[in-house]
């Protein structure tokens, strides 16, 4: 485990991210979620308007929300990034210039040509362009810019799916459940001294309860 | 002991299916250059801006169609979501952009430091230049600057979450709710 202060050291950042921009987007994205969630939990912990009893309910709820956000962001973004990387690494998705280089090396299976047994061709699962003997000297400069771009685009697509689709759907489902719980909790605490009409929780009461919390949902950094 | 490997046939089928997929060869220079440009120049402020733009298109729509809550809650939810996205995107993009600019100023290559600059200024301009950098690969230095700027902006956002995002979100939410009330009175805001 790397100590948190080392994350900000020049050597560590240079070594980790100078060659792979897509990695940086995933790592800082997850870090953003973690920091944002830490801020939310801290805000609840120091909020005097929230009773200790409510804090016992809200803090675990925030932690659960944060874990789902982080896990969804990391897994989906990394997953889509992996697909992008696999497509370019195996040369399933390639540029014309890379195609020409591979063709010169006999690594492209032409239509109708017989496949040599145990040989990996461009576009095969087991093919890895970075493992070719002259990769660094002749291929990298042609391959790398397109590969980096494809990985960044894949990371962006992954983060859009997780942040703007999966997380809101889960959040809405969870919030609706919590709203019902909050209302029944409110009802239990007030119904003894109220008339039947007053036992119904008005929308204004619900809003008051929601606004007494530092947030209701995910606050992105 | 006999072990049965269930995973292997599945992975082999997946690999065979992958191999059967046709390859995609990108020949258009504009597309190749565009993708390469994104890989080299786009970084966290762009990512945050794109996430914000797509969020404002997708999230209010999801909230608006969340049938598990009543109509009034849905309307407030849409207002809060829009406010949070706008506040978060504005501060997120501005901070990331600002910190990257700052880190760039403090990690100048030695060759670009003016000779007549004071000792203090020279130290300030190079204090974050990584010693591992070979003084030639400008792309690697640029990626390092993007990453370092983004990481420090995240630390700053721990504070701006409370100082800027939260009050701005509250202000915008109230504004949007007021607009909704006006639309309700005119009968234009039916779910």
mmCIF file of C-alpha atoms in Angstrom:
data_model
loop_
_atom_site.group_PDB
_atom_site.id
_atom_site.type_symbol
_atom_site.label_atom_id
_atom_site.label_comp_id
_atom_site.label_asym_id
_atom_site.label_seq_id
_atom_site.Cartn_x
_atom_site.Cartn_y
_atom_site.Cartn_z
ATOM 1 C CA UNK A 1 0.000 0.000 0.000
ATOM 2 C CA UNK A 2 1.382 3.356 -1.056
ATOM 3 C CA UNK A 3 1.169 6.051 1.665
ATOM 4 C CA UNK A 4 -1.277 8.859 0.633
ATOM 5 C CA UNK A 5 1.397 11.593 0.681
ATOM 6 C CA UNK A 6 3.428 9.643 -1.873
ATOM 7 C CA UNK A 7 0.519 9.966 -4.309
ATOM 8 C CA UNK A 8 1.492 13.619 -4.675
ATOM 9 C CA UNK A 9 5.259 13.076 -5.010
ATOM 10 C CA UNK A 10 6.787 14.203 -8.304
ATOM 11 C CA UNK A 11 8.449 10.834 -8.988
ATOM 12 C CA UNK A 12 5.318 8.803 -8.307
ATOM 13 C CA UNK A 13 3.028 10.965 -10.465
ATOM 14 C CA UNK A 14 5.574 11.117 -13.288
ATOM 15 C CA UNK A 15 6.192 7.374 -13.262
ATOM 16 C CA UNK A 16 2.509 6.486 -13.002
ATOM 17 C CA UNK A 17 0.821 8.884 -15.429
ATOM 18 C CA UNK A 18 3.322 10.445 -17.860
ATOM 19 C CA UNK A 19 2.905 7.633 -20.394
ATOM 20 C CA UNK A 20 -0.743 6.788 -19.909
ATOM 21 C CA UNK A 21 -3.258 9.655 -19.702
ATOM 22 C CA UNK A 22 -6.305 7.366 -19.508
ATOM 23 C CA UNK A 23 -5.016 5.832 -16.242
ATOM 24 C CA UNK A 24 -4.912 9.309 -14.744
ATOM 25 C CA UNK A 25 -8.553 9.965 -15.662
ATOM 26 C CA UNK A 26 -9.712 6.757 -13.964
ATOM 27 C CA UNK A 27 -7.562 7.172 -10.836
ATOM 28 C CA UNK A 28 -8.376 10.872 -10.319
ATOM 29 C CA UNK A 29 -12.026 10.143 -11.044
ATOM 30 C CA UNK A 30 -12.163 7.543 -8.268
ATOM 31 C CA UNK A 31 -10.117 9.809 -5.989
ATOM 32 C CA UNK A 32 -12.655 12.557 -6.693
ATOM 33 C CA UNK A 33 -15.496 10.334 -5.570
ATOM 34 C CA UNK A 34 -13.596 9.286 -2.430
ATOM 35 C CA UNK A 35 -12.776 12.889 -1.453
ATOM 36 C CA UNK A 36 -16.299 14.059 -2.214
ATOM 37 C CA UNK A 37 -17.786 11.280 -0.108
ATOM 38 C CA UNK A 38 -15.345 12.009 2.736
ATOM 39 C CA UNK A 39 -16.493 15.642 2.642
ATOM 40 C CA UNK A 40 -20.151 14.580 2.758
ATOM 41 C CA UNK A 41 -19.569 12.259 5.733
ATOM 42 C CA UNK A 42 -17.577 14.956 7.541
ATOM 43 C CA UNK A 43 -20.374 17.467 6.879
ATOM 44 C CA UNK A 44 -22.907 15.174 8.525
ATOM 45 C CA UNK A 45 -20.599 14.390 11.442
ATOM 46 C CA UNK A 46 -20.092 18.079 12.328
ATOM 47 C CA UNK A 47 -23.660 19.221 11.629
ATOM 48 C CA UNK A 48 -25.271 20.253 14.944
ATOM 49 C CA UNK A 49 -28.745 20.272 13.435
ATOM 50 C CA UNK A 50 -28.617 16.512 12.935
ATOM 51 C CA UNK A 51 -29.270 14.486 16.081
ATOM 52 C CA UNK A 52 -26.859 11.657 17.089
ATOM 53 C CA UNK A 53 -29.662 9.181 16.374
ATOM 54 C CA UNK A 54 -30.059 10.516 12.822
ATOM 55 C CA UNK A 55 -26.272 10.557 12.371
ATOM 56 C CA UNK A 56 -26.198 6.846 13.173
ATOM 57 C CA UNK A 57 -28.535 6.344 10.236
ATOM 58 C CA UNK A 58 -27.127 8.941 7.816
ATOM 59 C CA UNK A 59 -23.394 8.174 8.106
ATOM 60 C CA UNK A 60 -23.677 4.470 7.167
ATOM 61 C CA UNK A 61 -26.088 5.510 4.403
ATOM 62 C CA UNK A 62 -23.486 7.964 3.040
ATOM 63 C CA UNK A 63 -20.750 5.330 3.263
ATOM 64 C CA UNK A 64 -22.919 2.839 1.350
ATOM 65 C CA UNK A 65 -23.734 5.488 -1.261
ATOM 66 C CA UNK A 66 -20.029 6.364 -1.618
ATOM 67 C CA UNK A 67 -18.965 2.721 -1.959
ATOM 68 C CA UNK A 68 -21.521 2.116 -4.719
ATOM 69 C CA UNK A 69 -20.486 5.318 -6.518
ATOM 70 C CA UNK A 70 -16.776 4.454 -6.348
ATOM 71 C CA UNK A 71 -17.226 0.789 -7.267
ATOM 72 C CA UNK A 72 -19.520 1.633 -10.177
ATOM 73 C CA UNK A 73 -17.175 4.359 -11.434
ATOM 74 C CA UNK A 74 -14.053 2.224 -11.121
ATOM 75 C CA UNK A 75 -15.414 -1.026 -12.512
ATOM 76 C CA UNK A 76 -17.414 0.425 -15.403
ATOM 77 C CA UNK A 77 -14.792 2.995 -16.415
ATOM 78 C CA UNK A 78 -11.938 0.485 -16.111
ATOM 79 C CA UNK A 79 -14.001 -2.125 -17.945
ATOM 80 C CA UNK A 80 -14.786 0.104 -20.918
ATOM 81 C CA UNK A 81 -11.172 1.375 -20.913
ATOM 82 C CA UNK A 82 -9.983 -2.258 -20.987
ATOM 83 C CA UNK A 83 -12.172 -2.949 -24.027
ATOM 84 C CA UNK A 84 -10.730 0.123 -25.777
ATOM 85 C CA UNK A 85 -7.194 -0.969 -24.946
ATOM 86 C CA UNK A 86 -7.833 -4.556 -26.044
ATOM 87 C CA UNK A 87 -9.192 -3.377 -29.396
ATOM 88 C CA UNK A 88 -6.077 -1.311 -30.159
ATOM 89 C CA UNK A 89 -3.571 -3.715 -28.540
ATOM 90 C CA UNK A 90 -4.769 -6.636 -30.625
ATOM 91 C CA UNK A 91 -4.978 -4.297 -33.662
ATOM 92 C CA UNK A 92 -8.681 -5.132 -34.062
ATOM 93 C CA UNK A 93 -9.056 -1.369 -34.288
ATOM 94 C CA UNK A 94 -6.113 0.147 -36.099
ATOM 95 C CA UNK A 95 -5.058 2.945 -38.365
ATOM 96 C CA UNK A 96 -4.088 2.602 -41.990
ATOM 97 C CA UNK A 97 -0.419 3.218 -41.144
ATOM 98 C CA UNK A 98 -0.385 0.437 -38.508
ATOM 99 C CA UNK A 99 -2.138 -1.862 -40.965
ATOM 100 C CA UNK A 100 0.641 -1.280 -43.510
ATOM 101 C CA UNK A 101 3.363 -2.014 -40.931
ATOM 102 C CA UNK A 102 1.654 -5.261 -39.908
ATOM 103 C CA UNK A 103 1.056 -6.294 -43.503
ATOM 104 C CA UNK A 104 4.780 -5.911 -44.242
ATOM 105 C CA UNK A 105 5.471 -8.321 -41.378
ATOM 106 C CA UNK A 106 2.927 -10.882 -42.620
ATOM 107 C CA UNK A 107 0.719 -10.403 -39.582
ATOM 108 C CA UNK A 108 -2.508 -9.701 -41.417
ATOM 109 C CA UNK A 109 -4.540 -12.711 -42.525
ATOM 110 C CA UNK A 110 -5.716 -11.935 -46.050
ATOM 111 C CA UNK A 111 -9.144 -13.063 -47.260
ATOM 112 C CA UNK A 112 -9.003 -16.660 -48.452
ATOM 113 C CA UNK A 113 -5.441 -17.212 -47.135
ATOM 114 C CA UNK A 114 -4.768 -20.216 -44.937
ATOM 115 C CA UNK A 115 -4.154 -19.552 -41.243
ATOM 116 C CA UNK A 116 -0.765 -20.807 -39.986
ATOM 117 C CA UNK A 117 -1.328 -22.975 -36.910
ATOM 118 C CA UNK A 118 -0.451 -21.353 -33.567
ATOM 119 C CA UNK A 119 0.327 -18.011 -35.200
ATOM 120 C CA UNK A 120 -1.490 -14.940 -33.851
ATOM 121 C CA UNK A 121 -2.643 -12.483 -36.504
ATOM 122 C CA UNK A 122 -3.710 -8.868 -36.143
ATOM 123 C CA UNK A 123 -7.198 -8.788 -34.662
ATOM 124 C CA UNK A 124 -6.784 -12.089 -32.768
ATOM 125 C CA UNK A 125 -7.372 -12.191 -29.010
ATOM 126 C CA UNK A 126 -3.825 -13.430 -28.386
ATOM 127 C CA UNK A 127 -2.165 -10.847 -30.628
ATOM 128 C CA UNK A 128 -0.316 -8.053 -28.829
ATOM 129 C CA UNK A 129 1.226 -5.361 -30.969
ATOM 130 C CA UNK A 130 3.413 -4.105 -28.107
ATOM 131 C CA UNK A 131 5.141 -7.513 -27.904
ATOM 132 C CA UNK A 132 6.490 -7.373 -31.471
ATOM 133 C CA UNK A 133 10.331 -7.373 -31.545
ATOM 134 C CA UNK A 134 10.625 -4.025 -33.361
ATOM 135 C CA UNK A 135 7.718 -2.374 -31.530
ATOM 136 C CA UNK A 136 9.789 0.299 -29.787
ATOM 137 C CA UNK A 137 11.990 1.123 -32.752
ATOM 138 C CA UNK A 138 9.449 1.181 -35.601
ATOM 139 C CA UNK A 139 5.839 0.740 -34.492
ATOM 140 C CA UNK A 140 5.366 2.664 -31.235
ATOM 141 C CA UNK A 141 5.549 6.165 -32.756
ATOM 142 C CA UNK A 142 2.777 5.288 -35.252
ATOM 143 C CA UNK A 143 0.647 3.231 -32.873
ATOM 144 C CA UNK A 144 0.848 5.084 -29.542
ATOM 145 C CA UNK A 145 -0.923 8.430 -30.309
ATOM 146 C CA UNK A 146 -4.022 6.671 -31.696
ATOM 147 C CA UNK A 147 -3.973 4.095 -28.881
ATOM 148 C CA UNK A 148 -3.806 6.805 -26.176
ATOM 149 C CA UNK A 149 -6.672 8.695 -27.798
ATOM 150 C CA UNK A 150 -8.800 5.543 -28.074
ATOM 151 C CA UNK A 151 -8.166 4.759 -24.388
ATOM 152 C CA UNK A 152 -9.095 8.298 -23.289
ATOM 153 C CA UNK A 153 -12.317 8.155 -25.339
ATOM 154 C CA UNK A 154 -13.129 4.725 -23.850
ATOM 155 C CA UNK A 155 -12.536 6.110 -20.317
ATOM 156 C CA UNK A 156 -14.848 9.028 -21.045
ATOM 157 C CA UNK A 157 -17.575 6.731 -22.351
ATOM 158 C CA UNK A 158 -17.170 4.515 -19.265
ATOM 159 C CA UNK A 159 -17.371 7.447 -16.873
ATOM 160 C CA UNK A 160 -20.468 8.823 -18.637
ATOM 161 C CA UNK A 161 -22.212 5.433 -18.350
ATOM 162 C CA UNK A 162 -21.336 5.013 -14.672
ATOM 163 C CA UNK A 163 -21.813 8.619 -13.464
ATOM 164 C CA UNK A 164 -24.773 9.655 -15.576
ATOM 165 C CA UNK A 165 -26.672 6.421 -16.005
ATOM 166 C CA UNK A 166 -25.908 3.698 -13.451
ATOM 167 C CA UNK A 167 -25.389 5.926 -10.391
ATOM 168 C CA UNK A 168 -28.525 8.098 -10.892
ATOM 169 C CA UNK A 169 -30.725 5.048 -11.481
ATOM 170 C CA UNK A 170 -29.400 3.396 -8.317
ATOM 171 C CA UNK A 171 -29.588 6.699 -6.387
ATOM 172 C CA UNK A 172 -33.214 7.315 -7.380
ATOM 173 C CA UNK A 173 -34.190 3.789 -6.386
ATOM 174 C CA UNK A 174 -32.354 4.125 -3.055
ATOM 175 C CA UNK A 175 -33.684 7.654 -2.385
ATOM 176 C CA UNK A 176 -37.276 6.527 -2.979
ATOM 177 C CA UNK A 177 -36.776 3.707 -0.466
ATOM 178 C CA UNK A 178 -35.232 6.114 2.041
ATOM 179 C CA UNK A 179 -38.057 8.613 1.536
ATOM 180 C CA UNK A 180 -40.572 5.940 2.556
ATOM 181 C CA UNK A 181 -38.448 4.988 5.585
ATOM 182 C CA UNK A 182 -38.067 8.634 6.579
ATOM 183 C CA UNK A 183 -41.803 9.204 6.344
ATOM 184 C CA UNK A 184 -42.690 6.140 8.404
ATOM 185 C CA UNK A 185 -40.039 7.167 10.978
ATOM 186 C CA UNK A 186 -41.611 10.625 11.121
ATOM 187 C CA UNK A 187 -45.082 9.156 11.419
ATOM 188 C CA UNK A 188 -44.058 6.897 14.314
ATOM 189 C CA UNK A 189 -42.607 9.826 16.234
ATOM 190 C CA UNK A 190 -45.524 12.177 15.764
ATOM 191 C CA UNK A 191 -48.722 10.177 15.391
ATOM 192 C CA UNK A 192 -49.417 9.666 19.109
ATOM 193 C CA UNK A 193 -50.367 13.302 19.672
ATOM 194 C CA UNK A 194 -51.844 14.141 16.290
ATOM 195 C CA UNK A 195 -55.280 14.032 14.728
ATOM 196 C CA UNK A 196 -55.652 11.610 11.763
ATOM 197 C CA UNK A 197 -55.367 14.532 9.297
ATOM 198 C CA UNK A 198 -52.086 15.687 10.842
ATOM 199 C CA UNK A 199 -50.594 12.181 10.672
ATOM 200 C CA UNK A 200 -50.027 12.558 6.903
ATOM 201 C CA UNK A 201 -46.546 13.854 6.059
ATOM 202 C CA UNK A 202 -46.865 16.921 3.900
ATOM 203 C CA UNK A 203 -44.441 17.668 1.095
ATOM 204 C CA UNK A 204 -43.290 20.783 2.982
ATOM 205 C CA UNK A 205 -42.311 18.557 5.945
ATOM 206 C CA UNK A 206 -40.443 16.229 3.640
ATOM 207 C CA UNK A 207 -38.582 19.165 2.095
ATOM 208 C CA UNK A 208 -37.648 20.436 5.567
ATOM 209 C CA UNK A 209 -36.220 17.041 6.447
ATOM 210 C CA UNK A 210 -34.305 16.796 3.208
ATOM 211 C CA UNK A 211 -32.868 20.299 3.532
ATOM 212 C CA UNK A 212 -31.724 19.575 7.085
ATOM 213 C CA UNK A 213 -29.244 17.183 5.447
ATOM 214 C CA UNK A 214 -26.104 18.550 3.847
ATOM 215 C CA UNK A 215 -27.033 16.858 0.577
ATOM 216 C CA UNK A 216 -29.468 14.430 -0.907
ATOM 217 C CA UNK A 217 -27.719 12.510 -3.621
ATOM 218 C CA UNK A 218 -24.228 12.613 -4.961
ATOM 219 C CA UNK A 219 -22.225 15.817 -4.995
ATOM 220 C CA UNK A 220 -19.606 15.477 -7.671
ATOM 221 C CA UNK A 221 -16.213 17.077 -7.370
ATOM 222 C CA UNK B 1 -7.905 -35.298 -7.305
ATOM 223 C CA UNK B 2 -9.683 -34.507 -10.565
ATOM 224 C CA UNK B 3 -10.485 -30.852 -11.170
ATOM 225 C CA UNK B 4 -12.956 -29.754 -13.823
ATOM 226 C CA UNK B 5 -12.252 -26.441 -15.468
ATOM 227 C CA UNK B 6 -15.536 -24.758 -16.370
ATOM 228 C CA UNK B 7 -14.008 -21.391 -17.213
ATOM 229 C CA UNK B 8 -11.717 -22.542 -19.993
ATOM 230 C CA UNK B 9 -14.436 -23.519 -22.554
ATOM 231 C CA UNK B 10 -16.227 -20.190 -21.955
ATOM 232 C CA UNK B 11 -13.079 -18.111 -22.404
ATOM 233 C CA UNK B 12 -12.115 -20.116 -25.484
ATOM 234 C CA UNK B 13 -15.560 -19.482 -27.009
ATOM 235 C CA UNK B 14 -15.253 -15.754 -26.214
ATOM 236 C CA UNK B 15 -11.774 -15.618 -27.750
ATOM 237 C CA UNK B 16 -12.967 -17.457 -30.877
ATOM 238 C CA UNK B 17 -15.918 -15.070 -31.195
ATOM 239 C CA UNK B 18 -13.569 -12.096 -30.791
ATOM 240 C CA UNK B 19 -11.263 -13.481 -33.489
ATOM 241 C CA UNK B 20 -14.231 -13.828 -35.860
ATOM 242 C CA UNK B 21 -15.178 -10.136 -35.480
ATOM 243 C CA UNK B 22 -14.064 -8.068 -38.453
ATOM 244 C CA UNK B 23 -11.183 -5.639 -37.880
ATOM 245 C CA UNK B 24 -11.793 -1.923 -38.189
ATOM 246 C CA UNK B 25 -9.186 0.015 -40.139
ATOM 247 C CA UNK B 26 -9.411 3.790 -39.721
ATOM 248 C CA UNK B 27 -8.153 5.466 -42.867
ATOM 249 C CA UNK B 28 -9.516 9.017 -42.549
ATOM 250 C CA UNK B 29 -6.724 11.368 -41.492
ATOM 251 C CA UNK B 30 -9.128 13.746 -39.760
ATOM 252 C CA UNK B 31 -10.387 10.905 -37.508
ATOM 253 C CA UNK B 32 -6.863 9.599 -36.767
ATOM 254 C CA UNK B 33 -5.588 13.089 -35.947
ATOM 255 C CA UNK B 34 -8.691 13.852 -33.901
ATOM 256 C CA UNK B 35 -8.289 10.702 -31.763
ATOM 257 C CA UNK B 36 -4.544 11.361 -31.334
ATOM 258 C CA UNK B 37 -5.288 14.971 -30.327
ATOM 259 C CA UNK B 38 -7.762 13.777 -27.669
ATOM 260 C CA UNK B 39 -5.143 11.370 -26.286
ATOM 261 C CA UNK B 40 -2.525 14.063 -26.048
ATOM 262 C CA UNK B 41 -4.430 17.206 -25.105
ATOM 263 C CA UNK B 42 -7.662 16.200 -23.396
ATOM 264 C CA UNK B 43 -7.394 15.849 -19.682
ATOM 265 C CA UNK B 44 -9.429 16.155 -16.511
ATOM 266 C CA UNK B 45 -11.047 19.595 -17.177
ATOM 267 C CA UNK B 46 -12.289 18.243 -20.506
ATOM 268 C CA UNK B 47 -13.453 15.025 -18.841
ATOM 269 C CA UNK B 48 -15.285 17.021 -16.163
ATOM 270 C CA UNK B 49 -16.856 19.353 -18.744
ATOM 271 C CA UNK B 50 -18.028 16.423 -20.892
ATOM 272 C CA UNK B 51 -19.393 14.628 -17.825
ATOM 273 C CA UNK B 52 -21.230 17.843 -16.878
ATOM 274 C CA UNK B 53 -22.712 18.369 -20.352
ATOM 275 C CA UNK B 54 -23.863 14.751 -20.650
ATOM 276 C CA UNK B 55 -25.123 14.843 -17.051
ATOM 277 C CA UNK B 56 -27.364 17.861 -17.712
ATOM 278 C CA UNK B 57 -28.842 15.998 -20.683
ATOM 279 C CA UNK B 58 -29.310 12.610 -18.983
ATOM 280 C CA UNK B 59 -29.833 13.010 -15.229
ATOM 281 C CA UNK B 60 -32.812 15.446 -15.150
ATOM 282 C CA UNK B 61 -34.523 13.148 -17.666
ATOM 283 C CA UNK B 62 -34.022 10.146 -15.335
ATOM 284 C CA UNK B 63 -35.275 12.147 -12.330
ATOM 285 C CA UNK B 64 -38.279 13.446 -14.266
ATOM 286 C CA UNK B 65 -39.314 9.876 -15.130
ATOM 287 C CA UNK B 66 -38.714 8.382 -11.662
ATOM 288 C CA UNK B 67 -42.226 7.102 -10.982
ATOM 289 C CA UNK B 68 -41.324 5.794 -7.518
ATOM 290 C CA UNK B 69 -41.754 9.253 -6.013
ATOM 291 C CA UNK B 70 -44.606 11.737 -6.232
ATOM 292 C CA UNK B 71 -44.802 14.584 -8.746
ATOM 293 C CA UNK B 72 -43.713 17.356 -6.372
ATOM 294 C CA UNK B 73 -40.674 15.399 -5.203
ATOM 295 C CA UNK B 74 -39.756 14.728 -8.815
ATOM 296 C CA UNK B 75 -39.851 18.416 -9.649
ATOM 297 C CA UNK B 76 -37.655 19.333 -6.674
ATOM 298 C CA UNK B 77 -35.323 16.459 -7.574
ATOM 299 C CA UNK B 78 -34.927 17.777 -11.138
ATOM 300 C CA UNK B 79 -34.223 21.289 -9.828
ATOM 301 C CA UNK B 80 -31.609 20.005 -7.357
ATOM 302 C CA UNK B 81 -29.980 17.746 -9.936
ATOM 303 C CA UNK B 82 -29.659 20.597 -12.462
ATOM 304 C CA UNK B 83 -28.306 22.937 -9.768
ATOM 305 C CA UNK B 84 -25.781 20.363 -8.526
ATOM 306 C CA UNK B 85 -24.565 19.587 -12.040
ATOM 307 C CA UNK B 86 -24.133 23.266 -12.950
ATOM 308 C CA UNK B 87 -22.404 24.187 -9.668
ATOM 309 C CA UNK B 88 -20.212 21.071 -9.664
ATOM 310 C CA UNK B 89 -19.203 21.401 -13.304
ATOM 311 C CA UNK B 90 -18.361 25.108 -13.071
ATOM 312 C CA UNK B 91 -16.187 24.738 -9.958
ATOM 313 C CA UNK B 92 -14.739 21.387 -11.067
ATOM 314 C CA UNK B 93 -13.634 22.613 -14.490
ATOM 315 C CA UNK B 94 -12.351 25.971 -13.202
ATOM 316 C CA UNK B 95 -10.320 24.434 -10.369
ATOM 317 C CA UNK B 96 -8.797 21.686 -12.484
ATOM 318 C CA UNK B 97 -7.910 24.167 -15.209
ATOM 319 C CA UNK B 98 -6.428 26.639 -12.701
ATOM 320 C CA UNK B 99 -4.347 24.045 -10.867
ATOM 321 C CA UNK B 100 -2.991 22.570 -14.115
ATOM 322 C CA UNK B 101 -1.960 26.095 -15.176
ATOM 323 C CA UNK B 102 -0.282 26.603 -11.785
ATOM 324 C CA UNK B 103 1.569 23.272 -11.891
ATOM 325 C CA UNK B 104 2.718 24.044 -15.459
ATOM 326 C CA UNK B 105 4.191 27.331 -14.240
ATOM 327 C CA UNK B 106 6.053 25.503 -11.464
ATOM 328 C CA UNK B 107 7.391 22.639 -13.591
ATOM 329 C CA UNK B 108 9.031 24.581 -16.405
ATOM 330 C CA UNK B 109 11.817 22.773 -18.297
ATOM 331 C CA UNK B 110 15.227 24.162 -17.245
ATOM 332 C CA UNK B 111 15.973 25.275 -20.796
ATOM 333 C CA UNK B 112 12.930 27.546 -20.790
ATOM 334 C CA UNK B 113 13.771 29.379 -17.545
ATOM 335 C CA UNK B 114 14.984 32.924 -18.372
ATOM 336 C CA UNK B 115 18.706 33.275 -17.635
ATOM 337 C CA UNK B 116 18.266 36.691 -16.060
ATOM 338 C CA UNK B 117 15.510 35.501 -13.671
ATOM 339 C CA UNK B 118 16.183 35.853 -9.952
ATOM 340 C CA UNK B 119 17.262 32.832 -7.943
ATOM 341 C CA UNK B 120 13.878 32.679 -6.197
ATOM 342 C CA UNK B 121 11.968 32.889 -9.486
ATOM 343 C CA UNK B 122 14.117 30.140 -11.022
ATOM 344 C CA UNK B 123 13.446 27.877 -8.031
ATOM 345 C CA UNK B 124 9.715 28.596 -8.169
ATOM 346 C CA UNK B 125 9.582 27.833 -11.887
ATOM 347 C CA UNK B 126 11.273 24.448 -11.520
ATOM 348 C CA UNK B 127 10.289 23.280 -8.037
ATOM 349 C CA UNK B 128 7.826 20.690 -9.416
ATOM 350 C CA UNK B 129 9.825 19.574 -12.472
ATOM 351 C CA UNK B 130 10.351 15.821 -11.965
ATOM 352 C CA UNK B 131 14.002 14.785 -11.737
ATOM 353 C CA UNK B 132 13.172 11.605 -13.693
ATOM 354 C CA UNK B 133 12.162 13.649 -16.758
ATOM 355 C CA UNK B 134 14.745 13.325 -19.539
ATOM 356 C CA UNK B 135 14.438 17.003 -20.639
ATOM 357 C CA UNK B 136 13.295 15.898 -24.123
ATOM 358 C CA UNK B 137 9.946 14.152 -23.937
ATOM 359 C CA UNK B 138 7.602 17.130 -23.738
ATOM 360 C CA UNK B 139 4.514 14.907 -24.047
ATOM 361 C CA UNK B 140 5.486 12.985 -20.891
ATOM 362 C CA UNK B 141 6.028 16.264 -19.009
ATOM 363 C CA UNK B 142 2.652 17.546 -20.176
ATOM 364 C CA UNK B 143 0.858 14.405 -18.982
ATOM 365 C CA UNK B 144 2.650 14.692 -15.624
ATOM 366 C CA UNK B 145 1.506 18.334 -15.332
ATOM 367 C CA UNK B 146 -2.099 17.353 -16.122
ATOM 368 C CA UNK B 147 -2.033 14.576 -13.516
ATOM 369 C CA UNK B 148 -0.356 16.642 -10.780
ATOM 370 C CA UNK B 149 -2.693 19.619 -11.399
ATOM 371 C CA UNK B 150 -5.745 17.366 -11.254
ATOM 372 C CA UNK B 151 -4.620 15.713 -8.022
ATOM 373 C CA UNK B 152 -4.051 19.021 -6.229
ATOM 374 C CA UNK B 153 -7.341 20.391 -7.536
ATOM 375 C CA UNK B 154 -9.062 17.396 -5.928
ATOM 376 C CA UNK B 155 -7.572 18.333 -2.562
ATOM 377 C CA UNK B 156 -8.775 21.925 -3.043
ATOM 378 C CA UNK B 157 -12.240 20.620 -3.882
ATOM 379 C CA UNK B 158 -12.565 19.126 -0.406
ATOM 380 C CA UNK B 159 -12.912 22.733 0.757
ATOM 381 C CA UNK B 160 -14.716 24.217 -2.233
ATOM 382 C CA UNK B 161 -17.381 21.517 -1.839
ATOM 383 C CA UNK B 162 -18.470 23.366 1.295
ATOM 384 C CA UNK B 163 -17.476 26.921 0.392
ATOM 385 C CA UNK B 164 -18.696 27.162 -3.218
ATOM 386 C CA UNK B 165 -20.597 24.085 -4.421
ATOM 387 C CA UNK B 166 -23.050 23.760 -1.527
ATOM 388 C CA UNK B 167 -24.184 27.438 -1.361
ATOM 389 C CA UNK B 168 -24.257 27.743 -5.161
ATOM 390 C CA UNK B 169 -26.317 24.538 -5.434
ATOM 391 C CA UNK B 170 -28.774 25.853 -2.836
ATOM 392 C CA UNK B 171 -29.048 29.213 -4.627
ATOM 393 C CA UNK B 172 -29.595 27.627 -8.050
ATOM 394 C CA UNK B 173 -32.081 25.062 -6.656
ATOM 395 C CA UNK B 174 -34.219 27.849 -5.209
ATOM 396 C CA UNK B 175 -34.047 29.739 -8.515
ATOM 397 C CA UNK B 176 -35.124 26.659 -10.490
ATOM 398 C CA UNK B 177 -37.941 25.873 -8.039
ATOM 399 C CA UNK B 178 -39.166 29.476 -8.413
ATOM 400 C CA UNK B 179 -39.155 29.036 -12.212
ATOM 401 C CA UNK B 180 -41.096 25.772 -11.829
ATOM 402 C CA UNK B 181 -43.710 27.534 -9.655
ATOM 403 C CA UNK B 182 -44.140 30.213 -12.300
ATOM 404 C CA UNK B 183 -44.538 27.541 -14.977
ATOM 405 C CA UNK B 184 -47.019 25.642 -12.770
ATOM 406 C CA UNK B 185 -49.111 28.765 -12.412
ATOM 407 C CA UNK B 186 -49.162 29.128 -16.194
ATOM 408 C CA UNK B 187 -49.952 25.401 -16.564
ATOM 409 C CA UNK B 188 -46.836 24.611 -18.635
ATOM 410 C CA UNK B 189 -45.119 22.182 -16.295
ATOM 411 C CA UNK B 190 -47.052 18.939 -16.370
ATOM 412 C CA UNK B 191 -45.219 15.671 -15.664
#
